[in-house]
């Protein structure tokens, strides 16, 4: 899970690079190990994977602080992964209209 949490940070930094580069910002995470792996006082740790070490090096070009937020203080943690997707009912007429529309083009 540490790799996935780290990948989420790297993905966000690459996605918003033009907004973040050269500015100071705070990374908030609910994954405690990332605080020591990606922290500013990071010493090269030989117990983490090469991928995490590479990502830590990539983070070196940014000015950031990393902050751990416990689940008690973070009520929206993982809400997207736990949120059930509501299934909406599609009536038969709508299905027929969609099929007729698609097949009438050919």
mmCIF file of C-alpha atoms in Angstrom, residues 36-102:
data_model
loop_
_atom_site.group_PDB
_atom_site.id
_atom_site.type_symbol
_atom_site.label_atom_id
_atom_site.label_comp_id
_atom_site.label_asym_id
_atom_site.label_seq_id
_atom_site.Cartn_x
_atom_site.Cartn_y
_atom_site.Cartn_z
ATOM 1 C CA UNK A 36 9.456 9.503 6.850
ATOM 2 C CA UNK A 37 10.131 8.308 3.287
ATOM 3 C CA UNK A 38 9.238 11.560 1.520
ATOM 4 C CA UNK A 39 10.035 13.917 4.393
ATOM 5 C CA UNK A 40 12.411 16.839 3.866
ATOM 6 C CA UNK A 41 14.951 15.440 6.312
ATOM 7 C CA UNK A 42 14.988 12.273 4.263
ATOM 8 C CA UNK A 43 18.110 10.198 4.593
ATOM 9 C CA UNK A 44 18.622 7.629 1.859
ATOM 10 C CA UNK A 45 16.884 4.657 3.373
ATOM 11 C CA UNK A 46 18.053 1.270 2.127
ATOM 12 C CA UNK A 47 14.974 -0.557 3.374
ATOM 13 C CA UNK A 48 12.539 1.070 0.941
ATOM 14 C CA UNK A 49 12.082 -0.082 -2.627
ATOM 15 C CA UNK A 50 13.996 1.417 -5.522
ATOM 16 C CA UNK A 51 10.738 2.889 -6.793
ATOM 17 C CA UNK A 52 10.149 4.840 -3.579
ATOM 18 C CA UNK A 53 13.759 6.005 -3.565
ATOM 19 C CA UNK A 54 13.371 7.241 -7.149
ATOM 20 C CA UNK A 55 10.148 9.056 -6.264
ATOM 21 C CA UNK A 56 11.823 10.613 -3.241
ATOM 22 C CA UNK A 57 14.558 11.923 -5.532
ATOM 23 C CA UNK A 58 11.913 13.304 -7.899
ATOM 24 C CA UNK A 59 10.281 15.127 -4.992
ATOM 25 C CA UNK A 60 13.604 16.826 -4.303
ATOM 26 C CA UNK A 61 12.922 19.430 -7.007
ATOM 27 C CA UNK A 62 9.793 20.653 -5.186
ATOM 28 C CA UNK A 63 9.471 22.848 -2.096
ATOM 29 C CA UNK A 64 6.977 21.014 0.055
ATOM 30 C CA UNK A 65 6.121 19.900 3.553
ATOM 31 C CA UNK A 66 4.563 16.515 4.174
ATOM 32 C CA UNK A 67 2.028 16.227 6.958
ATOM 33 C CA UNK A 68 0.412 13.135 8.429
ATOM 34 C CA UNK A 69 -3.296 13.336 9.193
ATOM 35 C CA UNK A 70 -4.750 10.554 11.314
ATOM 36 C CA UNK A 71 -8.014 8.952 10.270
ATOM 37 C CA UNK A 72 -9.716 10.455 13.319
ATOM 38 C CA UNK A 73 -8.942 13.955 12.046
ATOM 39 C CA UNK A 74 -9.624 13.123 8.408
ATOM 40 C CA UNK A 75 -13.265 12.121 7.931
ATOM 41 C CA UNK A 76 -13.015 12.090 4.131
ATOM 42 C CA UNK A 77 -10.078 9.667 3.937
ATOM 43 C CA UNK A 78 -10.579 7.152 1.173
ATOM 44 C CA UNK A 79 -14.143 8.349 0.687
ATOM 45 C CA UNK A 80 -13.951 7.864 -3.056
ATOM 46 C CA UNK A 81 -12.855 4.263 -2.707
ATOM 47 C CA UNK A 82 -15.553 3.524 -0.139
ATOM 48 C CA UNK A 83 -18.383 5.477 -1.719
ATOM 49 C CA UNK A 84 -20.876 3.133 -3.363
ATOM 50 C CA UNK A 85 -21.812 4.073 -6.893
ATOM 51 C CA UNK A 86 -25.569 4.432 -7.130
ATOM 52 C CA UNK A 87 -27.022 2.390 -9.948
ATOM 53 C CA UNK A 88 -29.820 4.159 -11.697
ATOM 54 C CA UNK A 89 -32.603 2.232 -13.283
ATOM 55 C CA UNK A 90 -32.926 2.458 -17.048
ATOM 56 C CA UNK A 91 -36.373 1.701 -18.318
ATOM 57 C CA UNK A 92 -36.926 -0.535 -21.349
ATOM 58 C CA UNK A 93 -38.097 2.360 -23.563
ATOM 59 C CA UNK A 94 -34.801 4.168 -23.063
ATOM 60 C CA UNK A 95 -32.847 1.019 -23.928
ATOM 61 C CA UNK A 96 -34.916 0.576 -27.074
ATOM 62 C CA UNK A 97 -34.442 4.200 -28.081
ATOM 63 C CA UNK A 98 -30.707 3.919 -27.598
ATOM 64 C CA UNK A 99 -30.500 0.756 -29.674
ATOM 65 C CA UNK A 100 -32.738 2.173 -32.396
ATOM 66 C CA UNK A 101 -30.696 5.341 -32.527
ATOM 67 C CA UNK A 102 -27.444 3.467 -32.855
#
